[in-house]
JSON list of C-alpha atoms in Angstrom, two decimals:
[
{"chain": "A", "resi": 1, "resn": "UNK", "atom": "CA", "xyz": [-8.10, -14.13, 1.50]},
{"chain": "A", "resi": 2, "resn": "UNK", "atom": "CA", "xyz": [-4.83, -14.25, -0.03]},
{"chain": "A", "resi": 3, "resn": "UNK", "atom": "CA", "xyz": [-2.62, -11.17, 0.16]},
{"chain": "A", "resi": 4, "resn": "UNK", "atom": "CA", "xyz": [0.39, -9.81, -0.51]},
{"chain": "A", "resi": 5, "resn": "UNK", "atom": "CA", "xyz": [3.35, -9.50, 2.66]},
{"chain": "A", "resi": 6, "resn": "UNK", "atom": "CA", "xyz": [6.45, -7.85, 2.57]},
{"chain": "A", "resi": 7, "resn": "UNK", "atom": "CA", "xyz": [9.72, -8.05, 5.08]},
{"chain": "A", "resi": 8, "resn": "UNK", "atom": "CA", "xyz": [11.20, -6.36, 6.72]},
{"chain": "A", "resi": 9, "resn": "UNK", "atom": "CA", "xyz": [8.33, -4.10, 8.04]},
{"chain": "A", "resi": 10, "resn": "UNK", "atom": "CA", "xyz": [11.28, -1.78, 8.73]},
{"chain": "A", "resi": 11, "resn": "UNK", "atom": "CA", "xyz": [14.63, -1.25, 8.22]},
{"chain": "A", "resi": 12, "resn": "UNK", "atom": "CA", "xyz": [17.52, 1.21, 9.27]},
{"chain": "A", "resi": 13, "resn": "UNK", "atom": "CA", "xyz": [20.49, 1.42, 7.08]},
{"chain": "A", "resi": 14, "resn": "UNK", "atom": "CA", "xyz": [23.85, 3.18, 7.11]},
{"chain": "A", "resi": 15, "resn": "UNK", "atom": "CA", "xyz": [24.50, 5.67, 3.83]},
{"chain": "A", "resi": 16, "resn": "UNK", "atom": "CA", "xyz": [26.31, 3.33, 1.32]},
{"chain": "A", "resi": 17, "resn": "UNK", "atom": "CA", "xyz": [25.07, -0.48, 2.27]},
{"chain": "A", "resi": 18, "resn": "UNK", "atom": "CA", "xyz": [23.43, -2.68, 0.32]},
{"chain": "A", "resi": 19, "resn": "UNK", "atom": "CA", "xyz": [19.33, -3.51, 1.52]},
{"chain": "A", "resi": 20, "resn": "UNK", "atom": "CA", "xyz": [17.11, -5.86, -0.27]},
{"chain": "A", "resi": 21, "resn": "UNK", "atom": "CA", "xyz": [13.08, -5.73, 0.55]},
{"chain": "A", "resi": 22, "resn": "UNK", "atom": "CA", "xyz": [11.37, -8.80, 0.06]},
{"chain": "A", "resi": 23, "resn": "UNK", "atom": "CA", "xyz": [8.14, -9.43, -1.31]},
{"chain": "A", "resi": 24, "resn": "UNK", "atom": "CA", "xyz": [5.51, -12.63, -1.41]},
{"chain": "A", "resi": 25, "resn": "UNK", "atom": "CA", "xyz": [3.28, -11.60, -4.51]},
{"chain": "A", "resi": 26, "resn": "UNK", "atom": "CA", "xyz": [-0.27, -13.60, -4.35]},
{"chain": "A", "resi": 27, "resn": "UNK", "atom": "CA", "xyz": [0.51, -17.08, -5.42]},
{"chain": "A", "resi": 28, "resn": "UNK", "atom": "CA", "xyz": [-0.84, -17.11, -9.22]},
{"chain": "A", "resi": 29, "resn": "UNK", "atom": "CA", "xyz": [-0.43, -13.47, -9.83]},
{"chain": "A", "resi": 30, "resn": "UNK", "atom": "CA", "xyz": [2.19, -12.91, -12.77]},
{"chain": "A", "resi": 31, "resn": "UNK", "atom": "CA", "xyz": [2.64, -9.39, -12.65]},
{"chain": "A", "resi": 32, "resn": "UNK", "atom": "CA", "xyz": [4.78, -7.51, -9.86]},
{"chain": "A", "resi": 33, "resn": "UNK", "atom": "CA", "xyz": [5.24, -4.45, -9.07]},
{"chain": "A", "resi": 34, "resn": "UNK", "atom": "CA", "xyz": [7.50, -2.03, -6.91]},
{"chain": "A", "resi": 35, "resn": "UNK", "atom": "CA", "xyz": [6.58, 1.67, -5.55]},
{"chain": "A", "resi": 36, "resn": "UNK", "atom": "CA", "xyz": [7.76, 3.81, -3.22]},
{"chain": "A", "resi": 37, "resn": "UNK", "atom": "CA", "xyz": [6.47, 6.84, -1.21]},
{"chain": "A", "resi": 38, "resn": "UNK", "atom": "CA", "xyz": [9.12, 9.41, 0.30]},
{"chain": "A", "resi": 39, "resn": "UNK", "atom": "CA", "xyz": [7.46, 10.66, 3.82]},
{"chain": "A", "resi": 40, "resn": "UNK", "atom": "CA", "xyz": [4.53, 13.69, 2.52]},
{"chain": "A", "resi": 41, "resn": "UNK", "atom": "CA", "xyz": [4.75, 12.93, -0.89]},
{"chain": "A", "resi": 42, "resn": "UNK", "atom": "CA", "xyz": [3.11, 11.01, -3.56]},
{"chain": "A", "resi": 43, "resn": "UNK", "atom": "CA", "xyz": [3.14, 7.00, -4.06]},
{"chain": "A", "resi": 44, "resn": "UNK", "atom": "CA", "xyz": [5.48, 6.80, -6.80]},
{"chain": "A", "resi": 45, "resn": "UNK", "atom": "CA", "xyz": [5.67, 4.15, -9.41]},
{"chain": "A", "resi": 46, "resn": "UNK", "atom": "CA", "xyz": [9.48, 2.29, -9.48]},
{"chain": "A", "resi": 47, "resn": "UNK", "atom": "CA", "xyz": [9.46, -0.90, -11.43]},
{"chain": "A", "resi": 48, "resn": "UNK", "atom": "CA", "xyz": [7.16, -3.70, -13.20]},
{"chain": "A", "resi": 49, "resn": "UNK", "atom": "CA", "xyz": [8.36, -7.42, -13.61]},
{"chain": "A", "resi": 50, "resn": "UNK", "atom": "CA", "xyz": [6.40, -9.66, -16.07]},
{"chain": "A", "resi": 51, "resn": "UNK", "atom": "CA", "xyz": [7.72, -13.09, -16.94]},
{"chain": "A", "resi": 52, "resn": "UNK", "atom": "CA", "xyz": [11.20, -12.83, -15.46]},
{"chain": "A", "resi": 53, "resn": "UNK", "atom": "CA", "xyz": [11.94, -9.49, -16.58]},
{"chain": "A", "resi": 54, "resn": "UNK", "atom": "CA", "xyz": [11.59, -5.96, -16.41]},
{"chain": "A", "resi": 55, "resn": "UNK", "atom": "CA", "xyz": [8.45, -4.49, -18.40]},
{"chain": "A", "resi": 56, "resn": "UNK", "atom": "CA", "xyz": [8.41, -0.74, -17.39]},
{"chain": "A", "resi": 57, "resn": "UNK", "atom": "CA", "xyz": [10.65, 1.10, -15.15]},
{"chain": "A", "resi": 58, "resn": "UNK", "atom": "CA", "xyz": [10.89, 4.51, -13.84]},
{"chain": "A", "resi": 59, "resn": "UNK", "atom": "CA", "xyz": [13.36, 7.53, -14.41]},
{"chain": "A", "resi": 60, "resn": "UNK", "atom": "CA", "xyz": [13.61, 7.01, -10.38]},
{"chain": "A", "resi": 61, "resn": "UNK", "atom": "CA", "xyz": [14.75, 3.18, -10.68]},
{"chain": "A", "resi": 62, "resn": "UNK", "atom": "CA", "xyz": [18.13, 3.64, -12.39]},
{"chain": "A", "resi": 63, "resn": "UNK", "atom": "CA", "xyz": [21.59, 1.33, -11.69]},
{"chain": "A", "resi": 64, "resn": "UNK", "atom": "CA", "xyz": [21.60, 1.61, -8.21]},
{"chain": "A", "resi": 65, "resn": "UNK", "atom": "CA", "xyz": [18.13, -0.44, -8.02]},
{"chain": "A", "resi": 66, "resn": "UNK", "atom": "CA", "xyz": [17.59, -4.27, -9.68]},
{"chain": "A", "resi": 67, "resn": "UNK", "atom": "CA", "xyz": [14.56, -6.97, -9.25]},
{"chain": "A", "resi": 68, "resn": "UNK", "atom": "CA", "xyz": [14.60, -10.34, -9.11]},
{"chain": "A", "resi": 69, "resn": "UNK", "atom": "CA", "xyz": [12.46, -13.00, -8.61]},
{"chain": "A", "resi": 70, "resn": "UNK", "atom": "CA", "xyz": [14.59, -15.79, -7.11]},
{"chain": "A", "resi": 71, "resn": "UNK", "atom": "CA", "xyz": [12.10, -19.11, -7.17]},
{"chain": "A", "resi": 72, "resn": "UNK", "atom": "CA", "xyz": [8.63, -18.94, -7.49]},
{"chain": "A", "resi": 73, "resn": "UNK", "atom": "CA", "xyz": [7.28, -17.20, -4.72]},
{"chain": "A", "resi": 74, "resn": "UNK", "atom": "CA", "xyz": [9.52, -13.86, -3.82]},
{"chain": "A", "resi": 75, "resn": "UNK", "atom": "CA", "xyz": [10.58, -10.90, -5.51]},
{"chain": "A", "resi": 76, "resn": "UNK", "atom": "CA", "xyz": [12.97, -8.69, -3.92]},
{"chain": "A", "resi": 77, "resn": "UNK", "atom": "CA", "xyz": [13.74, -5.10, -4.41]},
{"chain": "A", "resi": 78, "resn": "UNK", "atom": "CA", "xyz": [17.99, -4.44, -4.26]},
{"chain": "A", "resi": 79, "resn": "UNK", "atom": "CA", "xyz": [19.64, -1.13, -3.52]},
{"chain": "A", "resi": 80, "resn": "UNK", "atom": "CA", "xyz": [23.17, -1.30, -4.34]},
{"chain": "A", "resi": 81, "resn": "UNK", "atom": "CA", "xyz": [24.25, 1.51, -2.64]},
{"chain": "A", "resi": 82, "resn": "UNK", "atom": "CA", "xyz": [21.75, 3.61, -0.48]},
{"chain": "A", "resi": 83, "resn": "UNK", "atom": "CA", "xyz": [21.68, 7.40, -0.29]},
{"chain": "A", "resi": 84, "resn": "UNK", "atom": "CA", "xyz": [19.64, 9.39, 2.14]},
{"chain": "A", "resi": 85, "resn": "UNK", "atom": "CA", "xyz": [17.08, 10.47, -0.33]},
{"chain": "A", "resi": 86, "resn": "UNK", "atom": "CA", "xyz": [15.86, 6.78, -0.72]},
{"chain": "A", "resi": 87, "resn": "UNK", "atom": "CA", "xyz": [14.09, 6.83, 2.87]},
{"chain": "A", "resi": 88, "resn": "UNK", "atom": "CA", "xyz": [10.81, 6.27, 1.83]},
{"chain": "A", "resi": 89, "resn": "UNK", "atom": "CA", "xyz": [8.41, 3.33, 2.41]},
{"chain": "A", "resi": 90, "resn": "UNK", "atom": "CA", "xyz": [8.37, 0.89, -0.53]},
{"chain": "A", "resi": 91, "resn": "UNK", "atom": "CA", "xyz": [5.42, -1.03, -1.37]},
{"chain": "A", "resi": 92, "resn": "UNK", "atom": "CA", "xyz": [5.30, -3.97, -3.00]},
{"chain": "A", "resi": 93, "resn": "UNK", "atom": "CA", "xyz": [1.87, -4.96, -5.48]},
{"chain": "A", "resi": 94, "resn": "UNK", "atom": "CA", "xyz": [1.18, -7.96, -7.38]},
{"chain": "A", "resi": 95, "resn": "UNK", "atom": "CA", "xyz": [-1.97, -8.73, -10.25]},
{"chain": "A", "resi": 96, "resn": "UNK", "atom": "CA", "xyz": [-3.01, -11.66, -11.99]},
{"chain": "A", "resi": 97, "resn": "UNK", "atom": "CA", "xyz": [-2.93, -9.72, -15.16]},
{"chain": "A", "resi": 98, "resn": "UNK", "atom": "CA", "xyz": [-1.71, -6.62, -16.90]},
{"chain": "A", "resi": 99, "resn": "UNK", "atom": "CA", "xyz": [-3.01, -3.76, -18.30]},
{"chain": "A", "resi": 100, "resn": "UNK", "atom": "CA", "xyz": [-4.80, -0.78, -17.17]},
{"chain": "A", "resi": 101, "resn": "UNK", "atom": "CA", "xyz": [-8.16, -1.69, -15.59]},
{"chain": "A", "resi": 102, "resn": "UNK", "atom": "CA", "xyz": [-6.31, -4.44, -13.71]},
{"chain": "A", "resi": 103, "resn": "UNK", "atom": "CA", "xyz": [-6.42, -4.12, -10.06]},
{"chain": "A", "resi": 104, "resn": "UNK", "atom": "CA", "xyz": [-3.38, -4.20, -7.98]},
{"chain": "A", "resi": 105, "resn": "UNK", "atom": "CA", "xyz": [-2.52, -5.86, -4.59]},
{"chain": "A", "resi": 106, "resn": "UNK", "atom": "CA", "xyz": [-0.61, -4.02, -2.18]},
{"chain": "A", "resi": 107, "resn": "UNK", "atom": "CA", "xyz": [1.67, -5.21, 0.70]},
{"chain": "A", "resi": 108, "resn": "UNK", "atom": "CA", "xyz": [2.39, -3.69, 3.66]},
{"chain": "A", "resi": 109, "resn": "UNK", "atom": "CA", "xyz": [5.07, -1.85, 2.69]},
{"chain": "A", "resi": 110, "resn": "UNK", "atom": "CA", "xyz": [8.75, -1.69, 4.17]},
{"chain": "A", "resi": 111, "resn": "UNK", "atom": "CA", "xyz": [9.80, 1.59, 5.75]},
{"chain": "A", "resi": 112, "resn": "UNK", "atom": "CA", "xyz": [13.68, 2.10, 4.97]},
{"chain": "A", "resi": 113, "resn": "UNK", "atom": "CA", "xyz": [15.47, 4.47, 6.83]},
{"chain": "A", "resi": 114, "resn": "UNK", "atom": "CA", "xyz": [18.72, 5.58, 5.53]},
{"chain": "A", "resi": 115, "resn": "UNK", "atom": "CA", "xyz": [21.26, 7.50, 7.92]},
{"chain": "V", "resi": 1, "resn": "UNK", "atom": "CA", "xyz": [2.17, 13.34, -18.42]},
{"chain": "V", "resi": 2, "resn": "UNK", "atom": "CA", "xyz": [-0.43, 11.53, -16.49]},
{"chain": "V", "resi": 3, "resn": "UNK", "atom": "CA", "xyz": [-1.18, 13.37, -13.28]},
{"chain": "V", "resi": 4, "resn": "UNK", "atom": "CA", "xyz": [-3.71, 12.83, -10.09]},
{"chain": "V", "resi": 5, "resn": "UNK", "atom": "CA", "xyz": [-4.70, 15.84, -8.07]},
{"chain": "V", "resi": 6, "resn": "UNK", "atom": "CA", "xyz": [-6.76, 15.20, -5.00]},
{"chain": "V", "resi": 7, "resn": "UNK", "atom": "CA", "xyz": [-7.72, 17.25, -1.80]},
{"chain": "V", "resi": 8, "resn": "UNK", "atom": "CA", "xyz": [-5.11, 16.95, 0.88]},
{"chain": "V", "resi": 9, "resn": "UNK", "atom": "CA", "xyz": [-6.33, 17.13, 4.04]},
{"chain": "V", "resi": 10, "resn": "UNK", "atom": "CA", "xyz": [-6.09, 15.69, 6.96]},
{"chain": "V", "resi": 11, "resn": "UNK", "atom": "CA", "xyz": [-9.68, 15.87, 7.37]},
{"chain": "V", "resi": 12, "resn": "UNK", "atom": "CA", "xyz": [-11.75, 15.02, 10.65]},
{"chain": "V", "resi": 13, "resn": "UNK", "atom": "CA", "xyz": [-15.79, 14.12, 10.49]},
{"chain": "V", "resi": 14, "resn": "UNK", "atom": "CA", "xyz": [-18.03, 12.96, 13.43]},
{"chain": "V", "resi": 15, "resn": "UNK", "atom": "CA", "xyz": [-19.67, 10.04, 12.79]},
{"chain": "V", "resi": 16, "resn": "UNK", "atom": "CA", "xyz": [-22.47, 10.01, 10.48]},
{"chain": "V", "resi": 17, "resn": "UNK", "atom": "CA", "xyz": [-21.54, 12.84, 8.46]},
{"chain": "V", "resi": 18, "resn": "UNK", "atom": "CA", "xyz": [-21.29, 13.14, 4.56]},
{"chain": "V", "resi": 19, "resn": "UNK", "atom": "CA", "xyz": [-18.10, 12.80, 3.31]},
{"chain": "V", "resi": 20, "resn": "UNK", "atom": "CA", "xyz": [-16.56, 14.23, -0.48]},
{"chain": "V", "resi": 21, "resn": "UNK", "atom": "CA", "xyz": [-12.80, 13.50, -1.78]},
{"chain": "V", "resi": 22, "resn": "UNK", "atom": "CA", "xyz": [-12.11, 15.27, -4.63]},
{"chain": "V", "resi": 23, "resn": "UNK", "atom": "CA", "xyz": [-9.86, 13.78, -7.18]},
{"chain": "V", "resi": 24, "resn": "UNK", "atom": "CA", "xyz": [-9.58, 15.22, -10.88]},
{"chain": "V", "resi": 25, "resn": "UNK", "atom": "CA", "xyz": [-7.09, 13.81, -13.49]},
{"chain": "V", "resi": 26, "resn": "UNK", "atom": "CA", "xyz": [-5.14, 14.27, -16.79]},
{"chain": "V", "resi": 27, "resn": "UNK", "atom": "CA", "xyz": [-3.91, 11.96, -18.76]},
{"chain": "V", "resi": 28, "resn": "UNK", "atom": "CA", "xyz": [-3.13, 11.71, -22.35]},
{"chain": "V", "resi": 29, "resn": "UNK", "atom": "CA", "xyz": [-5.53, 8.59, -23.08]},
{"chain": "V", "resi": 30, "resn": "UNK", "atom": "CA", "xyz": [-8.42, 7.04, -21.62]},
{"chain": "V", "resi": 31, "resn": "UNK", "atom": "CA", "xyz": [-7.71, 6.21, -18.09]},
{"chain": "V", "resi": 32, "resn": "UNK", "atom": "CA", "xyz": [-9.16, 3.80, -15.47]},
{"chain": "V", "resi": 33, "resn": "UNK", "atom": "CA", "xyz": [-9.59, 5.27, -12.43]},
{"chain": "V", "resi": 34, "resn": "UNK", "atom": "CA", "xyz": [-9.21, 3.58, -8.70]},
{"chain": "V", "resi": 35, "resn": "UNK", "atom": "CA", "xyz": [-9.62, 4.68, -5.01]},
{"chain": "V", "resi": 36, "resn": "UNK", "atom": "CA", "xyz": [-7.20, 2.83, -2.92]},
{"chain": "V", "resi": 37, "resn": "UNK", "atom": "CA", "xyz": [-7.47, 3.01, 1.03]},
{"chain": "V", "resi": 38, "resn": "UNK", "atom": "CA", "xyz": [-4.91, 2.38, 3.74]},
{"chain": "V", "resi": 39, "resn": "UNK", "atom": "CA", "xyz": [-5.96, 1.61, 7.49]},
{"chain": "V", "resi": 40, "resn": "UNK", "atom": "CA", "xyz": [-3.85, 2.58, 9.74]},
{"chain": "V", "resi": 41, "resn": "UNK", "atom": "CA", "xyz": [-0.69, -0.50, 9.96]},
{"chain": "V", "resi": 42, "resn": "UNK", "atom": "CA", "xyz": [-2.09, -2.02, 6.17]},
{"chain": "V", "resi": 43, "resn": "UNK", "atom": "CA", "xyz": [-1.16, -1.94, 2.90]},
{"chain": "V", "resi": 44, "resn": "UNK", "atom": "CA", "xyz": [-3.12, -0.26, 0.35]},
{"chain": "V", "resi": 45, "resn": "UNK", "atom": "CA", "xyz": [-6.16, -1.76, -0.83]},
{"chain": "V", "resi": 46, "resn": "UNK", "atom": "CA", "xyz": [-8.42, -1.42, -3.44]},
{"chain": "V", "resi": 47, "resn": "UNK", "atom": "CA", "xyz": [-11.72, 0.32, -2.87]},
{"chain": "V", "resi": 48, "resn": "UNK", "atom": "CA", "xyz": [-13.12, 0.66, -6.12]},
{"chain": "V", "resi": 49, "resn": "UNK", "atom": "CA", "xyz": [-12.40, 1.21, -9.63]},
{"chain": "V", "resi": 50, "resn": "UNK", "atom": "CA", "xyz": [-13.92, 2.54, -12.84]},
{"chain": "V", "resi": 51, "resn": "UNK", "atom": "CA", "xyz": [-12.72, 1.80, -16.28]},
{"chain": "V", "resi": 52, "resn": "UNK", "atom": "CA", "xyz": [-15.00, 4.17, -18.83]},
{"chain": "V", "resi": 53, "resn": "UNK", "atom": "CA", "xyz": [-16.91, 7.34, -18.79]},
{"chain": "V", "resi": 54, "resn": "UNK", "atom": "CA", "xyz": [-19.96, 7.17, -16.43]},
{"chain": "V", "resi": 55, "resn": "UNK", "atom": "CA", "xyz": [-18.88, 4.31, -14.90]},
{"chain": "V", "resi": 56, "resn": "UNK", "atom": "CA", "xyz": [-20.01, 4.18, -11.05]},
{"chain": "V", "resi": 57, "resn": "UNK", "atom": "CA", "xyz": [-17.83, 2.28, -8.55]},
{"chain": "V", "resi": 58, "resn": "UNK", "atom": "CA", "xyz": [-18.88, 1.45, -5.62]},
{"chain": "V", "resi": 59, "resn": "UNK", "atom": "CA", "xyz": [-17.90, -0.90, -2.26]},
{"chain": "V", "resi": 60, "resn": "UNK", "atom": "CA", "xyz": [-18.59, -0.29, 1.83]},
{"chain": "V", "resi": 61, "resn": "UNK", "atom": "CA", "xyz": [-21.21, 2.37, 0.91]},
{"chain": "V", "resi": 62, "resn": "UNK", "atom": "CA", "xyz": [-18.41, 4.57, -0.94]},
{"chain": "V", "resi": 63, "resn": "UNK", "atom": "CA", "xyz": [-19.39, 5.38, -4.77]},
{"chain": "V", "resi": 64, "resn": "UNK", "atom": "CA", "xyz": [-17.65, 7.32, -7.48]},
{"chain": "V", "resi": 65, "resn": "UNK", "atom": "CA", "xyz": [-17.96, 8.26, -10.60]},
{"chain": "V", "resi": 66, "resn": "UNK", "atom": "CA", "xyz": [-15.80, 8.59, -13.76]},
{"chain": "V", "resi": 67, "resn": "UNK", "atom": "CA", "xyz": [-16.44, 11.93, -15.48]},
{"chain": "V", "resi": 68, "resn": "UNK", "atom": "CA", "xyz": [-14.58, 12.53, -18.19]},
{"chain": "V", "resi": 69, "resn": "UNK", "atom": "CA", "xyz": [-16.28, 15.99, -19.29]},
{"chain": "V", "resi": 70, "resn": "UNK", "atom": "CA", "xyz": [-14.67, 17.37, -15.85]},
{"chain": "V", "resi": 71, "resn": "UNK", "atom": "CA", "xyz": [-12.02, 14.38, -15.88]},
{"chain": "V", "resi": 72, "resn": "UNK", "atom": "CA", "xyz": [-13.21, 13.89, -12.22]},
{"chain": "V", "resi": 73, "resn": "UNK", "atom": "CA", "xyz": [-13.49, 10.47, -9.81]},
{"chain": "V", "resi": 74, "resn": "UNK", "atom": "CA", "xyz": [-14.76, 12.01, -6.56]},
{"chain": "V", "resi": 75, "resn": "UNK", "atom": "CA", "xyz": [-15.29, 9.63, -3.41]},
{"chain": "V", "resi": 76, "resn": "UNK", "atom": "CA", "xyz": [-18.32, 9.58, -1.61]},
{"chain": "V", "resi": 77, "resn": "UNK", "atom": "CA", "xyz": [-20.09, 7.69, 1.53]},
{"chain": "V", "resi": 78, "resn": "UNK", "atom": "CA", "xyz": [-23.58, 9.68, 3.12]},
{"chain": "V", "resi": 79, "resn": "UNK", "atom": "CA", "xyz": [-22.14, 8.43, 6.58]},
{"chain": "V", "resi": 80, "resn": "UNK", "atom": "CA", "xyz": [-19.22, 7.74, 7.51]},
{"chain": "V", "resi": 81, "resn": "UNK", "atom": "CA", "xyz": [-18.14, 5.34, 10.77]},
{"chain": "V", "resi": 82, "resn": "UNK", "atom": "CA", "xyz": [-15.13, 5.36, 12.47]},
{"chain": "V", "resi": 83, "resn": "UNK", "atom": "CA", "xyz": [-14.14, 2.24, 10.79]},
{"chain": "V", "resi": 84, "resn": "UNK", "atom": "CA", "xyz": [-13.42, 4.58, 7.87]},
{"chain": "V", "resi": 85, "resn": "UNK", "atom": "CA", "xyz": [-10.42, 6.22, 9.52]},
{"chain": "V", "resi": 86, "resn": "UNK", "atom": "CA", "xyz": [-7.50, 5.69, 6.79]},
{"chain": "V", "resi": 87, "resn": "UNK", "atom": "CA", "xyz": [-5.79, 7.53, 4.32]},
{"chain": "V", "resi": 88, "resn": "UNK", "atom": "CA", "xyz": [-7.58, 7.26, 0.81]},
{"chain": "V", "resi": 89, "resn": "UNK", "atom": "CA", "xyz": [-5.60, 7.55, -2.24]},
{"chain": "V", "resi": 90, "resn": "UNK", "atom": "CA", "xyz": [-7.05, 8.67, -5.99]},
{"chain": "V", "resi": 91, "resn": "UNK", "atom": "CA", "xyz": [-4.95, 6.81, -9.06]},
{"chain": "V", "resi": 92, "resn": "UNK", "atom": "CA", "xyz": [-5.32, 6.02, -12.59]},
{"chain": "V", "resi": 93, "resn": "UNK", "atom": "CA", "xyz": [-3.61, 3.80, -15.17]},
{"chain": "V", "resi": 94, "resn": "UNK", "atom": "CA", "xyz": [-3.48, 4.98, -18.38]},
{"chain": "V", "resi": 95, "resn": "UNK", "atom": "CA", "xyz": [-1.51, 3.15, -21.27]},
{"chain": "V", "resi": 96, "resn": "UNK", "atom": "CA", "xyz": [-2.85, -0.42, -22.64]},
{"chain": "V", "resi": 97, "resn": "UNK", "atom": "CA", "xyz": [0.80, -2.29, -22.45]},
{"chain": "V", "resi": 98, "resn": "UNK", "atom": "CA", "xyz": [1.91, -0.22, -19.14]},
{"chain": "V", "resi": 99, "resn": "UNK", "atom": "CA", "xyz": [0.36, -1.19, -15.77]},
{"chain": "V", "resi": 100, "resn": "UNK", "atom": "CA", "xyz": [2.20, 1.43, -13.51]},
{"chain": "V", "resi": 101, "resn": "UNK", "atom": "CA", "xyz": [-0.62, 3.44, -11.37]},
{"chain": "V", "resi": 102, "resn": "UNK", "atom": "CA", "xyz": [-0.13, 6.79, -11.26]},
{"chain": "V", "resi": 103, "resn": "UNK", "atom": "CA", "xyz": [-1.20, 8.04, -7.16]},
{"chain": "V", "resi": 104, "resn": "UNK", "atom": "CA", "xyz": [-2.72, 11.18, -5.50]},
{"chain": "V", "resi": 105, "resn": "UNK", "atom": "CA", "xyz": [-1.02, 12.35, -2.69]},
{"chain": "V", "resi": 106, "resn": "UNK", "atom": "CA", "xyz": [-3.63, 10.83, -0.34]},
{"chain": "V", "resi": 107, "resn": "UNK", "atom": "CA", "xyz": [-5.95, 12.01, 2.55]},
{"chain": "V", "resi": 108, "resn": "UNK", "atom": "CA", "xyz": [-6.08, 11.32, 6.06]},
{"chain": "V", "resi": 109, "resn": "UNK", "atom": "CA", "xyz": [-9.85, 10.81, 7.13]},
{"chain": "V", "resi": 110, "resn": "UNK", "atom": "CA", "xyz": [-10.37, 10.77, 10.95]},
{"chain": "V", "resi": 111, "resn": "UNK", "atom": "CA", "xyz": [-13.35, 10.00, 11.91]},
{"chain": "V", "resi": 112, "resn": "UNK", "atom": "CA", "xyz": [-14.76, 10.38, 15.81]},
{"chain": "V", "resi": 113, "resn": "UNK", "atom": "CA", "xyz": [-17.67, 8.98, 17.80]}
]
């Protein structure tokens, strides 16, 4: 069954540096998606990417975060400059279509540590 | 704003026994509801979904069902196996034209032999 993988499965960072998380969305899905959830808390919503651009973004995902999907099979998640409060483990989901009742495919996620 | 309240747990069964999640909603239109569950090392995956009042979803012996008069998805399996040892997460997805899922904090299940 075709799924969704993510890399690196983890990742330690130094306050300040630059980290992209890469993503493999299912091969004919055209809708991706990023989320995050901070360690105890909910699964948070970040970013949605439809036809080589943003569709719907978060108050969380402001100018320190960007997408992109580079050639036609990742999408990567870029922190410019990490703080401490984006520790979290960020999840990566992918659907063939959009809209509400449309189900999602998660990765594995990434856990990002920043110190 | 769209919001997913669900019982927190962690939660332990033996084997066999009946299990309830409760999840209630709000949300300013008519939602679709999902239960996602992650096994321990795995990404999230969906368990099952509803998308109108009454709705019943079921998968793996687990059922819920949308009710809008208590705006309510509760999970449900008559006997659990240790299999079912994961964290299970309550969402929705509200707007036609926005796909973002909006998550319960999740619940650990453990279940022993």
């Amino acid at each position: 069954e075709p799924e969704v993988t993510q890399t690196p499965s983890h990742q330690v960072t130094q306050m300040g540096q630059e980290v992209i998380l890469r993503c493999v969305p299912i091969s004919n899905h055209l809708y991706f998606y990023w989320y995050r959830q901070i360690l105890g808390q909910k699964v948070e919503f970040l970013v949605s990417f439809y036809n080589n651009e943003i569709s719907e973004k978060s108050e969380i995902f402001d100018d320190q975060f960007s997408v992109e999907r580079p050639d036609g099979s990742n999408f990567t998640l870029k922190i410019r400059s990490t703080k401490l409060e984006d520790s979290a483990m960020y999840f990566c989901a992918s659907s063939y279509k959009g809209g509400k009742g449309e189900t999602q495919y998660f990765g594995p996620g990434t856990r990002l540590l920043v110190l | 704003g769209n919001s997913v309240t669900q019982m927190e747990g962690p939660v332990t069964l033996s084997e066999e026994a009946f299990l309830t999640i409760n999840c209630t909603y709000t949300a300013t239109g008519y939602p679709s509801l999902f239960w996602y569950v992650q096994y321990p090392g795995e990404g999230l995956q969906l368990l099952l979904k509803a998308t109108k009042a009454d709705d019943k979803g079921s998968n793996k012996g687990f059922e819920a069902t949308y009710r809008k008069e208590t705006t309510s998805f509760h999970l449900e399996k008559g006997s659990v196996q240790v299999s079912d040892s994961a964290v299970y997460f309550c969402a929705l997805s509200d707007w036609y034209g926005s796909e973002k899922l909006v998550f319960g904090k999740g619940m650990k299940l453990t279940v022993n032999p």
